[in-house]
């Protein structure tokens, strides 16, 4: 069974409470539960990880070299715009990934329009609330099942 890892970055543990106008009212647990159900229905294994600490996210990306992860979905939160370390971890591990955002980062502050990850990602899905995660999961499953389309 293919394995997909979802990494949630800083402050995403506060979903449902934090700026619902931008991020919606669903909690991280709600989103994870919907993704887990979709993954089960599609016959894939799904693991999730959340951290507010850049180094822990880097370590978790490195761990994918040992634990059989086939594909990564990541919502790097604010690290999207600041973390060369996370970018370098993806380059070192060469795991295909999709960058995910709940809000439309291009319709927000100017600094949010810069991503250190999007140019090395298979794709970017943003602005669709929790559906951003669900659509990214479906895209990852499609890429796993048709490897020649993966990056």
mmCIF file of C-alpha atoms in Angstrom, residues 2-145:
data_model
loop_
_atom_site.group_PDB
_atom_site.id
_atom_site.type_symbol
_atom_site.label_atom_id
_atom_site.label_comp_id
_atom_site.label_asym_id
_atom_site.label_seq_id
_atom_site.Cartn_x
_atom_site.Cartn_y
_atom_site.Cartn_z
ATOM 1 C CA UNK A 2 1.487 3.393 -0.978
ATOM 2 C CA UNK A 3 2.244 5.763 1.852
ATOM 3 C CA UNK A 4 1.440 9.453 1.853
ATOM 4 C CA UNK A 5 2.677 11.834 4.533
ATOM 5 C CA UNK A 6 0.939 15.106 5.319
ATOM 6 C CA UNK A 7 3.055 17.726 7.059
ATOM 7 C CA UNK A 8 1.284 20.642 8.727
ATOM 8 C CA UNK A 9 3.500 23.586 9.603
ATOM 9 C CA UNK A 10 3.405 26.274 12.271
ATOM 10 C CA UNK A 11 0.169 27.525 13.796
ATOM 11 C CA UNK A 12 -1.947 24.966 11.946
ATOM 12 C CA UNK A 13 -2.620 23.302 15.302
ATOM 13 C CA UNK A 14 -4.830 26.357 15.945
ATOM 14 C CA UNK A 15 -7.102 25.829 12.938
ATOM 15 C CA UNK A 16 -10.724 26.404 13.791
ATOM 16 C CA UNK A 17 -9.713 29.132 16.241
ATOM 17 C CA UNK A 18 -7.185 31.148 14.259
ATOM 18 C CA UNK A 19 -8.457 33.679 11.727
ATOM 19 C CA UNK A 20 -11.464 31.674 10.473
ATOM 20 C CA UNK A 21 -11.983 34.256 7.716
ATOM 21 C CA UNK A 22 -8.736 33.086 6.118
ATOM 22 C CA UNK A 23 -8.491 29.491 7.288
ATOM 23 C CA UNK A 24 -12.074 28.312 7.891
ATOM 24 C CA UNK A 25 -13.709 26.837 10.961
ATOM 25 C CA UNK A 26 -12.509 23.235 10.615
ATOM 26 C CA UNK A 27 -9.938 22.067 13.133
ATOM 27 C CA UNK A 28 -6.759 20.304 12.094
ATOM 28 C CA UNK A 29 -8.238 17.113 13.556
ATOM 29 C CA UNK A 30 -11.335 17.555 11.335
ATOM 30 C CA UNK A 31 -9.184 17.960 8.235
ATOM 31 C CA UNK A 32 -6.970 14.994 9.164
ATOM 32 C CA UNK A 33 -10.059 12.817 9.743
ATOM 33 C CA UNK A 34 -11.501 13.669 6.319
ATOM 34 C CA UNK A 35 -8.177 12.955 4.636
ATOM 35 C CA UNK A 36 -7.839 9.644 6.507
ATOM 36 C CA UNK A 37 -11.298 8.581 5.352
ATOM 37 C CA UNK A 38 -10.522 9.520 1.741
ATOM 38 C CA UNK A 39 -7.180 7.693 1.900
ATOM 39 C CA UNK A 40 -8.868 4.545 3.252
ATOM 40 C CA UNK A 41 -11.475 4.705 0.501
ATOM 41 C CA UNK A 42 -8.669 4.980 -2.059
ATOM 42 C CA UNK A 43 -6.594 2.177 -0.539
ATOM 43 C CA UNK A 44 -3.593 4.236 0.543
ATOM 44 C CA UNK A 45 -1.902 4.659 3.887
ATOM 45 C CA UNK A 46 -1.845 8.171 5.318
ATOM 46 C CA UNK A 47 0.244 9.604 8.136
ATOM 47 C CA UNK A 48 0.090 13.164 9.446
ATOM 48 C CA UNK A 49 2.602 15.306 11.297
ATOM 49 C CA UNK A 50 2.324 18.837 12.688
ATOM 50 C CA UNK A 51 5.060 20.983 14.133
ATOM 51 C CA UNK A 52 5.628 24.622 14.910
ATOM 52 C CA UNK A 53 9.395 24.038 14.661
ATOM 53 C CA UNK A 54 11.329 24.239 11.412
ATOM 54 C CA UNK A 55 13.981 21.704 12.445
ATOM 55 C CA UNK A 56 11.351 19.099 13.341
ATOM 56 C CA UNK A 57 9.794 19.503 9.889
ATOM 57 C CA UNK A 58 13.216 19.095 8.270
ATOM 58 C CA UNK A 59 13.847 15.986 10.388
ATOM 59 C CA UNK A 60 10.468 14.520 9.373
ATOM 60 C CA UNK A 61 11.233 15.064 5.686
ATOM 61 C CA UNK A 62 14.590 13.312 6.179
ATOM 62 C CA UNK A 63 12.830 10.410 7.913
ATOM 63 C CA UNK A 64 10.893 9.695 4.701
ATOM 64 C CA UNK A 65 14.081 8.173 3.302
ATOM 65 C CA UNK A 66 13.770 5.402 5.918
ATOM 66 C CA UNK A 67 10.051 4.894 6.400
ATOM 67 C CA UNK A 68 8.741 4.170 2.919
ATOM 68 C CA UNK A 69 6.821 7.382 2.239
ATOM 69 C CA UNK A 70 5.962 7.631 -1.456
ATOM 70 C CA UNK A 71 4.583 11.169 -1.566
ATOM 71 C CA UNK A 72 4.326 14.213 0.713
ATOM 72 C CA UNK A 73 1.671 16.890 1.067
ATOM 73 C CA UNK A 74 2.909 19.936 2.962
ATOM 74 C CA UNK A 75 1.285 23.059 4.241
ATOM 75 C CA UNK A 76 4.424 24.826 5.410
ATOM 76 C CA UNK A 77 2.482 27.777 6.824
ATOM 77 C CA UNK A 78 4.723 30.810 7.267
ATOM 78 C CA UNK A 79 7.785 28.680 6.486
ATOM 79 C CA UNK A 80 6.618 28.818 2.852
ATOM 80 C CA UNK A 81 8.073 32.308 2.675
ATOM 81 C CA UNK A 82 11.155 31.889 4.847
ATOM 82 C CA UNK A 83 12.572 28.373 4.964
ATOM 83 C CA UNK A 84 15.492 27.520 2.765
ATOM 84 C CA UNK A 85 16.140 24.618 5.180
ATOM 85 C CA UNK A 86 12.816 22.946 4.296
ATOM 86 C CA UNK A 87 13.519 23.534 0.602
ATOM 87 C CA UNK A 88 16.953 21.938 0.964
ATOM 88 C CA UNK A 89 15.447 18.950 2.800
ATOM 89 C CA UNK A 90 13.095 18.319 -0.125
ATOM 90 C CA UNK A 91 15.936 18.639 -2.606
ATOM 91 C CA UNK A 92 18.092 16.232 -0.598
ATOM 92 C CA UNK A 93 15.364 13.612 -0.164
ATOM 93 C CA UNK A 94 13.895 13.894 -3.679
ATOM 94 C CA UNK A 95 10.403 12.873 -2.567
ATOM 95 C CA UNK A 96 7.604 14.222 -4.736
ATOM 96 C CA UNK A 97 5.404 16.697 -2.890
ATOM 97 C CA UNK A 98 2.498 19.077 -3.289
ATOM 98 C CA UNK A 99 2.455 22.436 -1.525
ATOM 99 C CA UNK A 100 -0.941 23.084 0.083
ATOM 100 C CA UNK A 101 -2.503 26.254 1.484
ATOM 101 C CA UNK A 102 -5.966 26.782 2.924
ATOM 102 C CA UNK A 103 -6.103 30.445 1.946
ATOM 103 C CA UNK A 104 -5.345 32.048 -1.400
ATOM 104 C CA UNK A 105 -1.859 33.303 -0.633
ATOM 105 C CA UNK A 106 -1.875 35.403 -3.819
ATOM 106 C CA UNK A 107 -4.846 37.423 -2.574
ATOM 107 C CA UNK A 108 -3.158 38.299 0.711
ATOM 108 C CA UNK A 109 -0.120 40.304 1.798
ATOM 109 C CA UNK A 110 2.661 40.758 -0.749
ATOM 110 C CA UNK A 111 5.183 38.724 1.279
ATOM 111 C CA UNK A 112 2.909 35.658 1.101
ATOM 112 C CA UNK A 113 3.273 35.512 -2.676
ATOM 113 C CA UNK A 114 6.879 34.279 -2.424
ATOM 114 C CA UNK A 115 7.330 30.540 -1.888
ATOM 115 C CA UNK A 116 10.643 28.798 -1.443
ATOM 116 C CA UNK A 117 8.965 25.496 -2.341
ATOM 117 C CA UNK A 118 6.589 25.956 -5.267
ATOM 118 C CA UNK A 119 9.211 25.748 -8.012
ATOM 119 C CA UNK A 120 10.369 22.304 -6.805
ATOM 120 C CA UNK A 121 6.884 20.980 -5.970
ATOM 121 C CA UNK A 122 4.848 18.719 -8.236
ATOM 122 C CA UNK A 123 2.091 21.285 -7.804
ATOM 123 C CA UNK A 124 0.532 23.890 -5.549
ATOM 124 C CA UNK A 125 -3.087 23.929 -4.388
ATOM 125 C CA UNK A 126 -4.278 26.977 -2.495
ATOM 126 C CA UNK A 127 -7.315 29.003 -1.615
ATOM 127 C CA UNK A 128 -9.880 26.222 -1.343
ATOM 128 C CA UNK A 129 -9.965 25.766 2.418
ATOM 129 C CA UNK A 130 -9.943 22.142 3.544
ATOM 130 C CA UNK A 131 -10.668 21.113 -0.045
ATOM 131 C CA UNK A 132 -7.093 22.176 -0.847
ATOM 132 C CA UNK A 133 -5.915 19.226 1.248
ATOM 133 C CA UNK A 134 -8.468 16.788 -0.183
ATOM 134 C CA UNK A 135 -7.681 17.730 -3.778
ATOM 135 C CA UNK A 136 -3.950 17.480 -3.072
ATOM 136 C CA UNK A 137 -4.491 14.006 -1.632
ATOM 137 C CA UNK A 138 -6.383 12.896 -4.745
ATOM 138 C CA UNK A 139 -3.633 14.336 -6.946
ATOM 139 C CA UNK A 140 -0.951 12.534 -4.922
ATOM 140 C CA UNK A 141 -2.827 9.235 -5.234
ATOM 141 C CA UNK A 142 -3.112 9.754 -8.982
ATOM 142 C CA UNK A 143 0.630 10.472 -9.194
ATOM 143 C CA UNK A 144 1.486 7.361 -7.196
ATOM 144 C CA UNK A 145 -0.695 5.200 -9.435
#
